[in-house]
Coordinates of C-alpha atoms in Angstrom, one line a residue:
M15 CA -129.5 -6.4 -134.9
L16 CA -127.1 -3.9 -137.7
A17 CA -127.3 -5.1 -140.8
E18 CA -125.0 -7.1 -142.7
K19 CA -124.0 -5.2 -145.7
T20 CA -122.2 -6.6 -148.8
P21 CA -119.9 -4.7 -151.2
P22 CA -120.3 -3.7 -154.5
Q23 CA -118.8 -6.8 -157.1
G24 CA -115.2 -6.6 -157.3
A25 CA -114.4 -4.0 -154.5
R26 CA -112.3 -4.3 -151.6
S27 CA -114.1 -5.7 -148.7
W28 CA -114.6 -4.6 -145.1
A29 CA -113.1 -7.6 -143.8
D30 CA -110.1 -7.5 -146.1
A31 CA -109.4 -4.1 -145.2
W32 CA -110.0 -4.7 -141.6
T33 CA -107.4 -7.7 -141.6
E34 CA -104.9 -5.4 -144.2
A35 CA -105.3 -2.3 -141.9
T36 CA -102.7 -1.2 -139.1
P37 CA -103.4 -1.8 -135.4
I38 CA -103.4 1.4 -133.1
T39 CA -102.4 0.6 -129.4
A40 CA -101.5 2.0 -126.7
H41 CA -100.1 -0.6 -124.9
D42 CA -100.2 -4.3 -124.7
G43 CA -102.7 -5.0 -122.1
P44 CA -105.7 -7.5 -122.2
P45 CA -108.3 -6.6 -124.8
A46 CA -111.7 -5.5 -123.5
S47 CA -114.4 -8.6 -121.9
E48 CA -117.1 -9.3 -124.7
R49 CA -119.6 -7.5 -122.2
Q50 CA -117.8 -4.5 -122.6
R51 CA -118.0 -4.9 -126.4
P52 CA -121.8 -4.3 -126.9
L53 CA -121.1 -2.6 -130.5
A54 CA -118.4 -5.0 -132.1
P55 CA -120.8 -5.4 -135.0
L56 CA -120.6 -1.6 -135.6
R57 CA -118.1 -0.6 -138.4
V58 CA -117.2 3.1 -138.4
L59 CA -114.9 5.2 -141.0
D60 CA -113.0 7.8 -138.8
L61 CA -111.5 10.4 -141.2
S62 CA -110.8 12.8 -138.1
R63 CA -107.8 13.9 -137.0
L64 CA -106.3 15.2 -133.2
L65 CA -108.7 15.5 -130.7
P66 CA -112.6 15.6 -131.0
G67 CA -113.2 13.2 -133.8
P68 CA -110.7 10.5 -133.1
M69 CA -112.0 10.8 -129.0
A70 CA -115.3 10.4 -130.2
C71 CA -114.6 7.4 -132.3
R72 CA -112.2 5.9 -129.7
H73 CA -115.4 5.9 -127.0
L74 CA -117.0 3.9 -129.9
A75 CA -113.9 1.7 -130.2
D76 CA -113.9 1.5 -126.5
L77 CA -117.4 -0.2 -126.6
G78 CA -116.5 -3.0 -129.4
A79 CA -116.8 -1.0 -132.7
Q80 CA -114.7 -1.9 -136.0
V81 CA -112.9 1.8 -136.4
L82 CA -110.8 2.1 -139.1
K83 CA -108.9 5.3 -139.2
V84 CA -108.4 6.5 -142.7
E85 CA -105.1 8.9 -142.8
P86 CA -103.4 10.0 -145.8
P87 CA -99.9 8.6 -146.9
L88 CA -97.0 10.8 -145.1
P89 CA -94.6 12.1 -147.9
G90 CA -91.1 10.7 -147.0
R91 CA -92.3 8.8 -144.1
P92 CA -94.3 5.3 -145.1
G93 CA -95.4 3.9 -142.3
L94 CA -96.0 6.9 -140.2
P95 CA -99.2 8.3 -139.6
G96 CA -100.7 11.2 -141.1
D97 CA -102.7 13.0 -138.4
D98 CA -100.7 15.5 -136.6
A99 CA -101.4 14.3 -133.5
A100 CA -99.3 11.6 -134.1
Y101 CA -96.3 14.4 -133.7
M102 CA -97.6 16.4 -130.7
G103 CA -96.0 15.9 -127.2
P104 CA -93.9 12.5 -126.5
G105 CA -93.4 9.5 -127.6
E106 CA -91.3 7.1 -128.3
D107 CA -90.8 5.3 -132.5
G108 CA -91.4 8.5 -133.6
V109 CA -95.5 8.4 -132.5
S110 CA -96.7 10.5 -130.3
H111 CA -98.4 8.8 -126.6
F112 CA -101.5 11.1 -127.3
Y113 CA -102.1 10.0 -130.6
R114 CA -101.7 6.2 -129.5
V115 CA -104.2 6.9 -126.9
V116 CA -107.5 8.6 -128.6
N117 CA -106.9 6.5 -131.5
H118 CA -105.9 3.2 -129.2
G119 CA -108.2 0.3 -130.5
K120 CA -108.5 1.7 -134.0
R121 CA -106.8 0.5 -136.9
R122 CA -105.3 2.9 -139.4
L123 CA -106.0 2.5 -143.7
V124 CA -103.9 4.8 -145.8
L125 CA -105.5 6.3 -148.1
D126 CA -104.5 9.4 -150.4
L127 CA -108.7 10.4 -151.0
K128 CA -106.9 12.5 -154.2
Q129 CA -106.5 9.5 -155.8
P130 CA -109.6 8.2 -158.0
E131 CA -108.7 4.5 -157.0
Q132 CA -108.2 5.3 -153.6
L133 CA -111.4 7.2 -153.2
A134 CA -113.0 4.1 -155.0
T135 CA -111.5 2.1 -152.3
L136 CA -113.4 4.3 -148.9
R137 CA -116.5 4.4 -151.3
A138 CA -116.1 0.7 -151.6
L139 CA -116.1 0.7 -147.7
V140 CA -118.5 3.4 -147.0
A141 CA -121.2 0.6 -148.6
E142 CA -120.6 -1.4 -146.1
A143 CA -119.9 0.9 -143.3
H144 CA -122.2 2.7 -140.8
A145 CA -120.8 5.8 -140.0
V146 CA -118.4 8.4 -141.2
V147 CA -117.0 10.2 -138.6
E148 CA -115.0 13.4 -139.7
G149 CA -113.8 17.3 -138.8
F150 CA -113.2 19.0 -141.6
R151 CA -114.0 22.8 -142.3
P152 CA -117.6 22.4 -144.0
G153 CA -117.5 22.0 -148.1
V154 CA -114.4 19.9 -147.4
M155 CA -116.0 16.8 -148.1
E156 CA -118.4 17.5 -151.1
R157 CA -114.9 18.7 -152.4
L158 CA -113.8 15.1 -151.9
G159 CA -117.1 13.9 -153.5
L160 CA -117.9 12.4 -150.2
G161 CA -120.6 14.6 -149.0
Y162 CA -123.5 13.1 -147.4
E163 CA -126.1 13.4 -150.6
A164 CA -122.9 11.4 -152.1
L165 CA -122.6 9.2 -149.2
Q166 CA -125.9 8.3 -149.0
A167 CA -126.1 7.2 -152.7
I168 CA -123.4 4.1 -151.8
N169 CA -125.6 3.0 -148.6
P170 CA -129.0 4.6 -147.8
A171 CA -128.2 3.7 -144.2
I172 CA -124.7 5.7 -143.9
V173 CA -124.8 8.0 -141.0
L174 CA -122.1 11.1 -141.4
T175 CA -121.2 12.6 -138.2
S176 CA -119.8 16.0 -139.4
I177 CA -117.5 17.9 -136.4
S178 CA -116.9 21.5 -136.7
G179 CA -116.1 24.6 -134.2
Y180 CA -119.5 26.6 -135.3
G181 CA -121.4 24.0 -137.3
Q182 CA -122.0 24.0 -141.0
E183 CA -124.7 26.4 -141.4
G184 CA -124.2 30.2 -140.6
P185 CA -122.1 33.2 -140.3
L186 CA -118.7 31.5 -138.7
R187 CA -119.1 28.1 -140.2
L188 CA -115.9 28.9 -142.2
A189 CA -113.8 30.6 -139.5
A190 CA -110.7 28.9 -137.5
G191 CA -111.0 27.9 -134.4
H192 CA -109.4 25.8 -131.3
D193 CA -111.1 25.0 -128.4
L194 CA -110.1 28.3 -126.4
N195 CA -112.5 29.9 -129.1
Y196 CA -115.5 27.7 -129.0
L197 CA -115.2 27.9 -125.0
S198 CA -114.9 31.8 -125.2
L199 CA -118.1 32.0 -127.8
A200 CA -119.8 29.7 -125.3
G201 CA -119.8 31.8 -122.4
V202 CA -117.5 29.4 -120.7
V203 CA -114.1 31.9 -120.2
D204 CA -116.1 34.0 -118.8
Q205 CA -117.5 32.4 -115.7
T206 CA -113.6 30.8 -115.7
R207 CA -112.6 33.9 -113.9
T208 CA -111.1 34.8 -110.4
P209 CA -112.6 37.0 -108.4
D210 CA -110.5 39.9 -109.3
G211 CA -111.9 38.8 -112.9
R212 CA -109.1 37.7 -114.9
P213 CA -110.2 34.6 -117.0
V214 CA -108.2 31.0 -116.7
F215 CA -107.6 28.3 -118.4
S216 CA -109.2 25.0 -118.1
H217 CA -106.2 22.1 -119.4
L218 CA -109.2 19.7 -120.2
Q219 CA -110.1 20.5 -123.6
I220 CA -114.0 21.1 -122.7
A221 CA -115.3 22.0 -126.0
D222 CA -113.3 19.4 -128.2
Q223 CA -114.4 16.5 -125.2
L224 CA -117.1 17.6 -124.3
G225 CA -119.0 19.3 -127.1
G226 CA -116.9 17.4 -129.8
A227 CA -116.2 14.0 -128.6
Q228 CA -119.2 13.2 -126.1
T229 CA -122.0 15.1 -128.3
A230 CA -120.6 13.2 -131.3
A231 CA -120.2 9.9 -130.1
I232 CA -124.0 10.1 -128.6
G233 CA -125.1 12.0 -132.5
T234 CA -123.5 8.9 -134.5
L235 CA -125.2 6.2 -132.2
A236 CA -129.0 7.2 -131.9
A237 CA -128.7 8.3 -135.8
V238 CA -127.2 4.4 -136.3
L239 CA -130.1 3.0 -133.9
G240 CA -132.7 5.3 -136.0
A241 CA -131.2 3.5 -139.2
Q242 CA -131.8 0.4 -137.8
W243 CA -135.6 1.1 -137.7
T244 CA -136.0 3.1 -140.7
G245 CA -133.4 2.1 -143.1
Q246 CA -132.8 6.0 -143.5
G247 CA -129.2 7.2 -142.8
R248 CA -128.7 10.7 -140.9
W249 CA -126.1 13.9 -141.3
V250 CA -125.1 14.8 -137.7
D251 CA -124.2 18.1 -137.5
V252 CA -122.2 19.0 -134.6
S253 CA -121.2 22.3 -133.7
M254 CA -118.6 22.6 -130.9
T255 CA -119.6 25.6 -129.4
D256 CA -123.4 25.3 -130.0
A257 CA -123.1 21.9 -128.2
V258 CA -121.0 23.6 -125.0
R259 CA -123.2 26.3 -124.7
Q260 CA -126.5 24.0 -124.5
H261 CA -124.6 22.2 -121.8
Q262 CA -124.9 25.8 -119.7
V263 CA -128.1 25.0 -117.5
I264 CA -127.6 26.4 -114.6
L265 CA -125.8 29.5 -115.8
G266 CA -128.3 29.6 -118.5
T267 CA -130.9 30.0 -115.6
D268 CA -129.3 32.5 -113.5
A269 CA -128.6 34.6 -116.6
L270 CA -131.6 34.4 -117.4
A271 CA -133.9 35.4 -114.0
D272 CA -131.1 38.1 -113.6
G273 CA -130.9 39.8 -116.8
E274 CA -127.2 39.5 -117.0
S275 CA -123.9 37.5 -116.3
P276 CA -123.2 36.2 -113.1
A277 CA -120.3 38.0 -111.6
P278 CA -117.4 36.2 -110.8
G279 CA -117.1 34.7 -107.0
A280 CA -121.4 36.0 -106.8
S281 CA -123.2 32.8 -107.2
L282 CA -124.1 29.5 -105.8
L283 CA -121.4 28.1 -107.8
N284 CA -119.0 29.6 -108.6
G285 CA -117.4 31.0 -105.6
G286 CA -119.7 33.3 -103.9
V287 CA -121.1 30.5 -100.6
P288 CA -118.5 29.3 -97.9
C289 CA -119.7 25.7 -98.0
Y290 CA -118.9 25.5 -101.9
N291 CA -115.5 26.3 -102.3
L292 CA -111.7 26.1 -102.6
Y293 CA -109.5 27.1 -99.9
R294 CA -105.7 27.3 -100.0
C295 CA -104.0 25.0 -97.1
A296 CA -100.8 26.0 -95.2
D297 CA -98.8 24.5 -97.3
N298 CA -99.6 25.7 -100.5
R299 CA -102.1 23.0 -101.5
W300 CA -105.8 23.1 -101.3
L301 CA -109.0 21.8 -100.4
A302 CA -112.5 21.5 -102.2
V303 CA -115.4 21.8 -99.9
G304 CA -118.7 21.1 -102.4
A305 CA -120.8 20.8 -99.1
L306 CA -123.8 22.8 -100.6
E307 CA -126.5 21.1 -98.7
L308 CA -127.3 22.5 -95.6
K309 CA -126.2 18.6 -94.0
F310 CA -122.8 18.5 -95.6
W311 CA -122.0 22.1 -94.8
Q312 CA -122.9 21.3 -90.4
G313 CA -120.8 18.3 -90.9
V314 CA -118.1 20.6 -92.0
C315 CA -118.7 22.9 -89.4
A316 CA -118.4 20.4 -87.1
V317 CA -115.0 18.7 -88.4
V318 CA -113.1 22.1 -88.1
G319 CA -114.7 23.0 -84.7
R320 CA -117.0 25.5 -85.6
E321 CA -120.6 24.9 -85.1
D322 CA -121.2 28.6 -84.6
W323 CA -121.2 28.6 -88.2
A324 CA -123.5 25.4 -88.7
A325 CA -126.9 28.1 -89.7
R326 CA -124.9 30.1 -91.4
H327 CA -125.6 28.9 -94.9
W328 CA -127.6 30.0 -98.1
S329 CA -130.5 28.1 -97.8
L330 CA -131.4 29.6 -94.5
G331 CA -130.8 33.5 -95.7
E332 CA -127.3 34.1 -95.7
A333 CA -126.9 35.3 -99.8
P334 CA -124.3 33.9 -101.9
G335 CA -122.3 37.0 -103.0
S336 CA -123.4 38.9 -99.7
E337 CA -120.7 40.2 -97.7
A338 CA -121.7 38.1 -94.9
A339 CA -120.6 35.0 -97.1
R340 CA -117.7 36.4 -98.3
G341 CA -116.7 37.5 -94.6
L342 CA -117.0 33.4 -93.9
I343 CA -115.1 32.5 -96.8
D344 CA -112.0 34.9 -95.5
E345 CA -112.4 33.4 -91.7
L346 CA -112.4 29.6 -92.7
G347 CA -110.5 30.0 -95.3
A348 CA -107.7 31.6 -92.3
L349 CA -108.6 28.5 -90.6
I350 CA -108.0 25.7 -93.1
G351 CA -104.7 27.9 -94.3
S352 CA -102.9 27.2 -90.4
R353 CA -103.3 23.6 -91.4
P354 CA -101.6 21.8 -94.4
L355 CA -103.4 19.5 -96.7
A356 CA -102.4 16.3 -95.4
V357 CA -103.7 17.2 -91.4
W358 CA -107.7 18.4 -93.1
V359 CA -107.4 15.0 -95.3
E360 CA -107.0 13.1 -91.9
R361 CA -109.8 14.8 -90.5
F362 CA -112.3 14.6 -92.7
A363 CA -111.6 10.6 -93.4
G364 CA -114.8 9.3 -92.8
A365 CA -116.9 12.6 -92.5
D366 CA -119.7 12.3 -94.8
C367 CA -120.1 16.1 -96.0
C368 CA -118.4 16.5 -99.6
V369 CA -114.6 17.5 -98.9
T370 CA -111.9 16.7 -100.7
P371 CA -108.2 17.5 -102.0
V372 CA -107.5 19.3 -105.1
L373 CA -105.0 16.3 -106.8
G374 CA -102.3 17.2 -109.1
A375 CA -102.7 15.9 -112.4
H376 CA -100.3 13.2 -112.2
E377 CA -101.4 11.7 -108.8
A378 CA -105.2 11.7 -110.2
L379 CA -104.0 10.0 -113.1
F380 CA -101.6 7.7 -111.9
G381 CA -101.1 8.0 -107.9
R382 CA -98.7 8.5 -105.9
G383 CA -96.8 5.5 -107.0
A384 CA -94.2 5.0 -109.4
V385 CA -95.8 3.7 -112.4
T386 CA -94.3 2.1 -115.9
R387 CA -95.2 4.2 -119.2
D388 CA -97.5 0.1 -120.0
E389 CA -98.7 0.8 -116.8
G390 CA -99.7 4.3 -117.1
M391 CA -101.3 4.2 -120.9
Q392 CA -103.7 1.8 -119.9
R393 CA -105.5 4.3 -117.5
L394 CA -105.5 6.4 -119.7
T395 CA -107.3 4.0 -122.0
A396 CA -109.7 2.6 -119.9
P397 CA -113.1 3.2 -120.9
A398 CA -115.2 6.0 -119.6
L399 CA -117.4 3.9 -118.4
T400 CA -118.3 0.3 -117.0
L401 CA -121.1 -2.1 -118.5
R402 CA -122.0 -4.9 -116.0

C-alpha cells in the first residue's frame, strides 16, 4: 500500500492543489471503472511537455494515478496551456486535440518555477508525491533547484524519472534531437529501408512512445514499488535512443551472428521470404501475409490455389533473400496483384493463416463509418490495456 504523506506545515497540500487544478479532458465520456484504476493512490507530478513524458504519465493516469501536469503560465493568454503541444495540429477552443489526447485524465496546475514562491509550492507537492516525471535537457532540473538530490532531501522516497534523447551521461547528453534522430542512431531507420535501399518514415513515433513513454512508465512504477519496500526513492534515467536499441533483439542477434546489418529484403522479417511480406492488390491497396510458420504458409497456398508452393518455405530450406525466394515473392505478388483487396479479404475470411488487409490509419482507428468528434476522442484515449 502506498504510504500516506503530509505536506510541510503551512504549505499548499496535494488535496488542495488537486481540487484547484484544471481537469484536462479529451471527451465527455464515462470515467474508467474502479477495477481499471489500481493506481488511484499514486500521486505524480508531470513536468514534461510534448509527447514522451506526457504519454508516459497518461498511461499512469489511465490506470487511476493522480497526475498533476505542471505548466508555466502563457504570457498574454491566461487559462491556456503552457505546453507547445497544445498548439500543434487541429483542435478547438485554442487547444489542440493532440494535447488533450496525451494529457487526458490529468489536471493542469500553472506554476512559474522561476518565481521563488511558486517553486516553493512545487516543493511542497513533492513532499506528498510519489514520482516526478520530467523531459528537460540534462542539467535543467538542477538549475531549477529540483535535481534528484534536492528532491530526495524533501522526500527520501521520491522517484524522479528523467526522459531524454541520449541519457543523463555521455557525449550526446546535451545534444538536441527528435524521434527520427533517436531511431537513426538506434539502427531502426536503417532497417526500414525498401529493397532499393531508401529509408522510409514511420508516422508512429517509435522512440518517443516505446523508448520514452513505455520505458518511463515501467521504470517509474518499478521505482515507486521499490520505494514502498525500502523507503528509498530512485532516479530513473531514460535514454530514448538506448531504450529503442535494447529492443532490437532479433535484429541484434542476426547482426551479431552475421557480423553486419541485414540487407533490406534479405532476411526472414524484412521482406526476404514470400510467407512474410506485403503485396500490392489490383486496386493499389495492400495485403499483409504473415505466415511465418509452415502450417500457416500451407494455408495461404491452399487459399490462393497454389498447393505446389507449400513446400517452398524457409523452414524447409528455401533461404531468405535467395534467388528462389525472390522469385516466389514475385510470383505471389503477381497473383495477389491480379485481384482487388476486397476479393482477398473475402477469400481469406475464416482461413487461419495470418493474412490481413493493410488498413489506412483512419479506418484502423475509427472504422469505416462516420464518427463524431467525441466518439473519436474516446477511441484515441482508451487505455492500452484492460484489467479484468
